[in-house]
Tab-separated table of N, CA and C in Angstrom:
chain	number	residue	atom	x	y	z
A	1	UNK	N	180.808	121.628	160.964
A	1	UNK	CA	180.756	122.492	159.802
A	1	UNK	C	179.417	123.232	159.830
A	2	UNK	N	179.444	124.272	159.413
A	2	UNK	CA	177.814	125.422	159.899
A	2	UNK	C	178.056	125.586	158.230
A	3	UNK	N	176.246	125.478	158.153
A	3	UNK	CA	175.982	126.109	156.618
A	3	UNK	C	174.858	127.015	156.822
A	4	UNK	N	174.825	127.811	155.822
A	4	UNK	CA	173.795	128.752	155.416
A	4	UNK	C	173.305	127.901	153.604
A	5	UNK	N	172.045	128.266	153.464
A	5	UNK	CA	171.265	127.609	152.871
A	5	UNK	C	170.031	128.797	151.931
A	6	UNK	N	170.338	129.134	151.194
A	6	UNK	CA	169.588	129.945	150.149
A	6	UNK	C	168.443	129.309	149.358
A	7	UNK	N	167.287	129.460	149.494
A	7	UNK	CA	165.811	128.631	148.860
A	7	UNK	C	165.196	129.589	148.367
A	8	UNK	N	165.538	129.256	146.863
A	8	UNK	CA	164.466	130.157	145.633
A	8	UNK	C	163.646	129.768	145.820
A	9	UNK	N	162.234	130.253	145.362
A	9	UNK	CA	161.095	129.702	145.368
A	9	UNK	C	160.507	130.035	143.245
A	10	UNK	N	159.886	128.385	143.399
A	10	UNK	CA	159.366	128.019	142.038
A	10	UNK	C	158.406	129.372	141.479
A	11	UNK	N	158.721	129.727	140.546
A	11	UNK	CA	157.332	130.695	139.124
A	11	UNK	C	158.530	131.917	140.067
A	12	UNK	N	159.378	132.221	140.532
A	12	UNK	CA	160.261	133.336	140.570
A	12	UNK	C	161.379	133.529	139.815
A	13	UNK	N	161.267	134.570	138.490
A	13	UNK	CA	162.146	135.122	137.855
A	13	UNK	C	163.394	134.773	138.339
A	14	UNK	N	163.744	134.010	138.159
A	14	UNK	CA	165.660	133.501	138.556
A	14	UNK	C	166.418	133.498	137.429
A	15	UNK	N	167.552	134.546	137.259
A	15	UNK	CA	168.528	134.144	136.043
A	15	UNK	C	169.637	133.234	136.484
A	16	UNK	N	169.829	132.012	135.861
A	16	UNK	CA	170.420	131.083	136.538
A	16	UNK	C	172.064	131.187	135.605
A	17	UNK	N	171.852	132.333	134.596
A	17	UNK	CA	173.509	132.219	133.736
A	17	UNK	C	174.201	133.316	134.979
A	18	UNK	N	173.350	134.642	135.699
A	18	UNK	CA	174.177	135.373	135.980
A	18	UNK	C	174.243	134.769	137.395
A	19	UNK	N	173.924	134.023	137.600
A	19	UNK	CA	174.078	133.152	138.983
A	19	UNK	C	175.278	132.589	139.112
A	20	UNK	N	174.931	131.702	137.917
A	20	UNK	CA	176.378	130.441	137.951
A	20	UNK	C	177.520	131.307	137.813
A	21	UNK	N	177.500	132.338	136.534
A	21	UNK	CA	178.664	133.299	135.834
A	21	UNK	C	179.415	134.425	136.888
A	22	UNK	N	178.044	135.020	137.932
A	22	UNK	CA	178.693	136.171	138.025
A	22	UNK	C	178.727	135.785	140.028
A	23	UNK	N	177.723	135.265	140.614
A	23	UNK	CA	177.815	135.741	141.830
A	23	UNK	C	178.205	134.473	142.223
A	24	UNK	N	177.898	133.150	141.885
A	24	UNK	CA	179.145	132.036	142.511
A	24	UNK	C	180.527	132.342	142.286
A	25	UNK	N	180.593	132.746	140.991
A	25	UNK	CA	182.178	133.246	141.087
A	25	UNK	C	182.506	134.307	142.422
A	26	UNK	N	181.861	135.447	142.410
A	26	UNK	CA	181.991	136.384	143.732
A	26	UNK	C	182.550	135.595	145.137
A	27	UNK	N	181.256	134.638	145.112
A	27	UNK	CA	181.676	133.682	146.012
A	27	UNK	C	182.268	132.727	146.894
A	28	UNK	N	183.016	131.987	145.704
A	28	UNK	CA	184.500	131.440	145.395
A	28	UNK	C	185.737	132.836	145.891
A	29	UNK	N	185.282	133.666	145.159
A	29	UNK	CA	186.662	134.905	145.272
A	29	UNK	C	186.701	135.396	146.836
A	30	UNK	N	185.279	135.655	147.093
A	30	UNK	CA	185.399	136.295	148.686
A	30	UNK	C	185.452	135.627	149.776
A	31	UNK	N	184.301	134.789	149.586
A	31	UNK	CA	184.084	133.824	150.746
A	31	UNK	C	185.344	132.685	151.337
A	32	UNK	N	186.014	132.118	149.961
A	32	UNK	CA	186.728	130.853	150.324
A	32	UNK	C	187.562	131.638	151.255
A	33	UNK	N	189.143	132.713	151.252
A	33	UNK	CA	188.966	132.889	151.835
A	33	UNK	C	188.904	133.330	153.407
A	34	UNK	N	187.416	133.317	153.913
A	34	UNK	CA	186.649	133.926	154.807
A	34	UNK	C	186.454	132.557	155.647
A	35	UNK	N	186.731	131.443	154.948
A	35	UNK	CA	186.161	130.303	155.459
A	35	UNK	C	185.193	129.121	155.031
A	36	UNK	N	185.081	129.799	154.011
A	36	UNK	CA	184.074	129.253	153.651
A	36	UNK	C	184.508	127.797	152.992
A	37	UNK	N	184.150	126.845	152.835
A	37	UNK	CA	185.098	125.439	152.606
A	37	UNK	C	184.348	124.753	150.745
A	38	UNK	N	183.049	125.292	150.467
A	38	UNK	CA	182.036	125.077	149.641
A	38	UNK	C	181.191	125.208	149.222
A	39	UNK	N	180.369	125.395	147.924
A	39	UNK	CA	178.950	125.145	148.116
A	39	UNK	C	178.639	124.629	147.002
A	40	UNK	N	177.001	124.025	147.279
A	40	UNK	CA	176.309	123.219	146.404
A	40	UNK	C	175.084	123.819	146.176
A	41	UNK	N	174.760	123.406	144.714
A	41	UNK	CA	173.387	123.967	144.598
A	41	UNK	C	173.140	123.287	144.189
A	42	UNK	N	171.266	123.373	144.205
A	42	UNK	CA	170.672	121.742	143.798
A	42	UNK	C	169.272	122.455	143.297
A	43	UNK	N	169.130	122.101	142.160
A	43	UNK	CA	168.003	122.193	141.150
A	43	UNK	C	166.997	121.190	140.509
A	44	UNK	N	166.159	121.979	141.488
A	44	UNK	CA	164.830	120.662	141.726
A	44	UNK	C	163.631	120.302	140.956
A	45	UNK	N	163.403	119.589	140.059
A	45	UNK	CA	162.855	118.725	138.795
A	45	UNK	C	161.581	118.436	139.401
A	46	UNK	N	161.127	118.050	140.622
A	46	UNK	CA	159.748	117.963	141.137
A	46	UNK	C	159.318	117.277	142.253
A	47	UNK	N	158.608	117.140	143.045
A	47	UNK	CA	158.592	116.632	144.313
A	47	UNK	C	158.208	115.224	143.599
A	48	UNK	N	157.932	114.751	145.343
A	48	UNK	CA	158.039	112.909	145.162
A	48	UNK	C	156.513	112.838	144.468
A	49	UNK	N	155.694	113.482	144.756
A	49	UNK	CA	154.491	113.179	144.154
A	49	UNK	C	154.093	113.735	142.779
A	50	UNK	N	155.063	114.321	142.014
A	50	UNK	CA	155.006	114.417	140.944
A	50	UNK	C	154.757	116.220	140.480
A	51	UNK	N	154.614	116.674	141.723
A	51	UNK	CA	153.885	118.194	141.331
A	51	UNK	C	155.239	119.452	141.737
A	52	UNK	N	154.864	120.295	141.105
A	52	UNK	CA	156.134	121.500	141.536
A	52	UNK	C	156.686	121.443	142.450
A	53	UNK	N	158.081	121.247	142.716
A	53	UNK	CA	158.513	121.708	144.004
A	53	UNK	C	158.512	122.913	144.929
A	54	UNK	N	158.112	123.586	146.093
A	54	UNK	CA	158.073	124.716	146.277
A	54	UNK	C	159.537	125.760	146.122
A	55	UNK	N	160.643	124.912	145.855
A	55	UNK	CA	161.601	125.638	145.417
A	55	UNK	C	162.275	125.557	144.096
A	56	UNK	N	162.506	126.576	143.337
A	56	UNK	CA	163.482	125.951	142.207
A	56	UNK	C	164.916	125.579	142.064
A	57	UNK	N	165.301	126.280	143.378
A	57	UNK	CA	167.033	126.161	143.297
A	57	UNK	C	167.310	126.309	145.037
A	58	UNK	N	168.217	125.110	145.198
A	58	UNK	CA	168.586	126.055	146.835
A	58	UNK	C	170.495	125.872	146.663
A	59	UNK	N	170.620	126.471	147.914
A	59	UNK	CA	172.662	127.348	147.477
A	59	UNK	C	172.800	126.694	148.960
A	60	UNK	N	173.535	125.723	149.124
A	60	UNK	CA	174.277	125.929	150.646
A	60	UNK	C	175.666	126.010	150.392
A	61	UNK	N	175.849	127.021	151.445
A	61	UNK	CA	177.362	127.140	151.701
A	61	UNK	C	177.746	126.347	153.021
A	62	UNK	N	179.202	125.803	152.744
A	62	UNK	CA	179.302	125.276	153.710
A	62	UNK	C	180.907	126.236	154.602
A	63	UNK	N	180.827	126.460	155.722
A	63	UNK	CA	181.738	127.058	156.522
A	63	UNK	C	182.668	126.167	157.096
A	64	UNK	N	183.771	126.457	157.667
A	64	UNK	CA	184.831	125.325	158.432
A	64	UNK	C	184.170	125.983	160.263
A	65	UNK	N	183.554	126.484	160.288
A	65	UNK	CA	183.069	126.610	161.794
A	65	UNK	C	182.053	127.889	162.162
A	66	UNK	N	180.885	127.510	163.164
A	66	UNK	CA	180.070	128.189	163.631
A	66	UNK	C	180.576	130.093	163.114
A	67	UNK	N	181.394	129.926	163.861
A	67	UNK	CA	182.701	131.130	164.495
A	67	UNK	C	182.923	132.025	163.103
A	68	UNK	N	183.103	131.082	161.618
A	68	UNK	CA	183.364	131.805	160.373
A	68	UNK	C	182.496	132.005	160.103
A	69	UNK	N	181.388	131.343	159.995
A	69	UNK	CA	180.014	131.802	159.589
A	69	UNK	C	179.325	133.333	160.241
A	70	UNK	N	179.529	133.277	161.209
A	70	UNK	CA	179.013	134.300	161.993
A	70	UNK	C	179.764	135.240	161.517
A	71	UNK	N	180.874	135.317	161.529
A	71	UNK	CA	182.163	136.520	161.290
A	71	UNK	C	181.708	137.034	159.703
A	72	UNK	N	181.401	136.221	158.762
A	72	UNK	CA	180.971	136.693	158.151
A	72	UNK	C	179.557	137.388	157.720
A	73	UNK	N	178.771	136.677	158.387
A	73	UNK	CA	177.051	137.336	158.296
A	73	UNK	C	177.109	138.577	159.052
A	74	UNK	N	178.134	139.190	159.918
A	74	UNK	CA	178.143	139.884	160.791
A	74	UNK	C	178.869	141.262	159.890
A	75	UNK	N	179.676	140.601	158.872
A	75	UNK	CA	180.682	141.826	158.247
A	75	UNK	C	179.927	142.596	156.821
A	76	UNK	N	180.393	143.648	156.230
A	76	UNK	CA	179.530	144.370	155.104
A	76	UNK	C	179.976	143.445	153.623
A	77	UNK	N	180.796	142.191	153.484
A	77	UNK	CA	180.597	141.219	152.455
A	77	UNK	C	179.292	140.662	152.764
A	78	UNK	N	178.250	140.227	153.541
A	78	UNK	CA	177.513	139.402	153.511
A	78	UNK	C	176.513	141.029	152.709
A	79	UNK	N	176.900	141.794	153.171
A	79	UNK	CA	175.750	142.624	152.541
A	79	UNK	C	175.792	142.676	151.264
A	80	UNK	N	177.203	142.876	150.509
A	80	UNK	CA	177.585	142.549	149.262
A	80	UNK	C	176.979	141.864	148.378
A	81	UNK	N	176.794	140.136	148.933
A	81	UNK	CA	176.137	139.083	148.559
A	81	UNK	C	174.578	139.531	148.909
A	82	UNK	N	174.196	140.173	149.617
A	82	UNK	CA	172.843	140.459	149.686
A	82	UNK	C	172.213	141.398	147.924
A	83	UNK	N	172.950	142.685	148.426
A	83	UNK	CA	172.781	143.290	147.039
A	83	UNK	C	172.478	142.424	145.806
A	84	UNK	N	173.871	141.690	145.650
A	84	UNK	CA	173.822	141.390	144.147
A	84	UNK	C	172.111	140.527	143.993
A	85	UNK	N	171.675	140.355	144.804
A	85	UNK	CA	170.343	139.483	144.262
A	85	UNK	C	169.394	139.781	143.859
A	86	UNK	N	169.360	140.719	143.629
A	86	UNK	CA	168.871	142.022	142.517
A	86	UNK	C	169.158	141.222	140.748
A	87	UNK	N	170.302	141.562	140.547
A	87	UNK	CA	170.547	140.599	139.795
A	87	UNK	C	170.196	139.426	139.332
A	88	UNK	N	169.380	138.861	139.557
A	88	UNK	CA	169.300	136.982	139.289
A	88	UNK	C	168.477	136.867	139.989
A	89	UNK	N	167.553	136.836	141.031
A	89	UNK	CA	166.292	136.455	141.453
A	89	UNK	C	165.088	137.712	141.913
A	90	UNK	N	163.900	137.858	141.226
A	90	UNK	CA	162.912	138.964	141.672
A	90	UNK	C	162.254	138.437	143.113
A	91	UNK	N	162.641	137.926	144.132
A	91	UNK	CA	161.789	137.704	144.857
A	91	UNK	C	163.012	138.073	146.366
A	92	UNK	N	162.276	137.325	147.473
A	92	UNK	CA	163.168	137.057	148.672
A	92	UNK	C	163.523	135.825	148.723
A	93	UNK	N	164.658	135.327	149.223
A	93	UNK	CA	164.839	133.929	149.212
A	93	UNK	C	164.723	133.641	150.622
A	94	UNK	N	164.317	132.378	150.765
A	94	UNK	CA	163.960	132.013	152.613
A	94	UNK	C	165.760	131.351	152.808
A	95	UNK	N	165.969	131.688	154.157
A	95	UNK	CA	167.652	131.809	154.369
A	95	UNK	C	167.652	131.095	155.655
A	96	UNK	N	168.229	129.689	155.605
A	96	UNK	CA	168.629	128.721	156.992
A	96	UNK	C	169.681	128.461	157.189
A	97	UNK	N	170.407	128.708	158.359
A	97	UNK	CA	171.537	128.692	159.430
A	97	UNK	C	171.483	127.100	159.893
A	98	UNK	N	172.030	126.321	159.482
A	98	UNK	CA	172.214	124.908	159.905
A	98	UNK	C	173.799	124.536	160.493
A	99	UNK	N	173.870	123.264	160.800
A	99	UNK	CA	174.813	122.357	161.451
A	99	UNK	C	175.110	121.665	160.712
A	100	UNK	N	176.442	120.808	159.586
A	100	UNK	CA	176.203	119.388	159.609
A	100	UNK	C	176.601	118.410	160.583
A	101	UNK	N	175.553	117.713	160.926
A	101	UNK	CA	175.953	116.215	161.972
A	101	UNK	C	176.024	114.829	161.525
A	102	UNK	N	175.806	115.024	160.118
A	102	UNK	CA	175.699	113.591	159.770
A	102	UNK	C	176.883	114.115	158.234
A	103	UNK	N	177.253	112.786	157.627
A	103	UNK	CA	178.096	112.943	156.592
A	103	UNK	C	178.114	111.193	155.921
């Protein structure tokens, strides 16, 4: 399973209603699908040592194969999903291409 992995970063303007409301839904509608099998987001309360985390929110999607993932980062929906982030976060988000091998 290949994921892509979206990392807000903490003190960045993130609207998290038009997130959940408007572009996970997008998400669900386009991506599933494209291949796409899921995703999770995880909203982070503070590192182990007690101090800010350097991210506030991260998004992985998860794909049914290398092959869909690509097909899609490659097509003008991924640009789609690029745009809307205008919308809901003022910054850049740092963006990782992973594997899962463990479960």
């Amino acid at each position: 399973m290949a994921t892509i992995t979206f990392c807000y970063k903490t003190d960045v303007p993130f609207n998290e209603e038009y997130y959940r409301n408007k572009h996970l839904t997008w998400c669900n509608e386009v991506l599933k699908p494209l291949g796409m099998q899921r995703y999770q987001v995880t909203k982070f309360l503070q590192a182990m040592d007690g101090s800010k985390p350097p991210y506030q929110l991260t998004t992985t999607l998860y794909f049914e194969s290398r092959a869909a993932l690509q097909s899609v980062l490659q097509s003008e929906v991924s640009q789609e999903g690029l745009k809307d982030l205008v919308n809901f976060y003022e910054g850049v988000p740092e963006i990782f291409l992973g594997e899962v091998v463990y479960q």
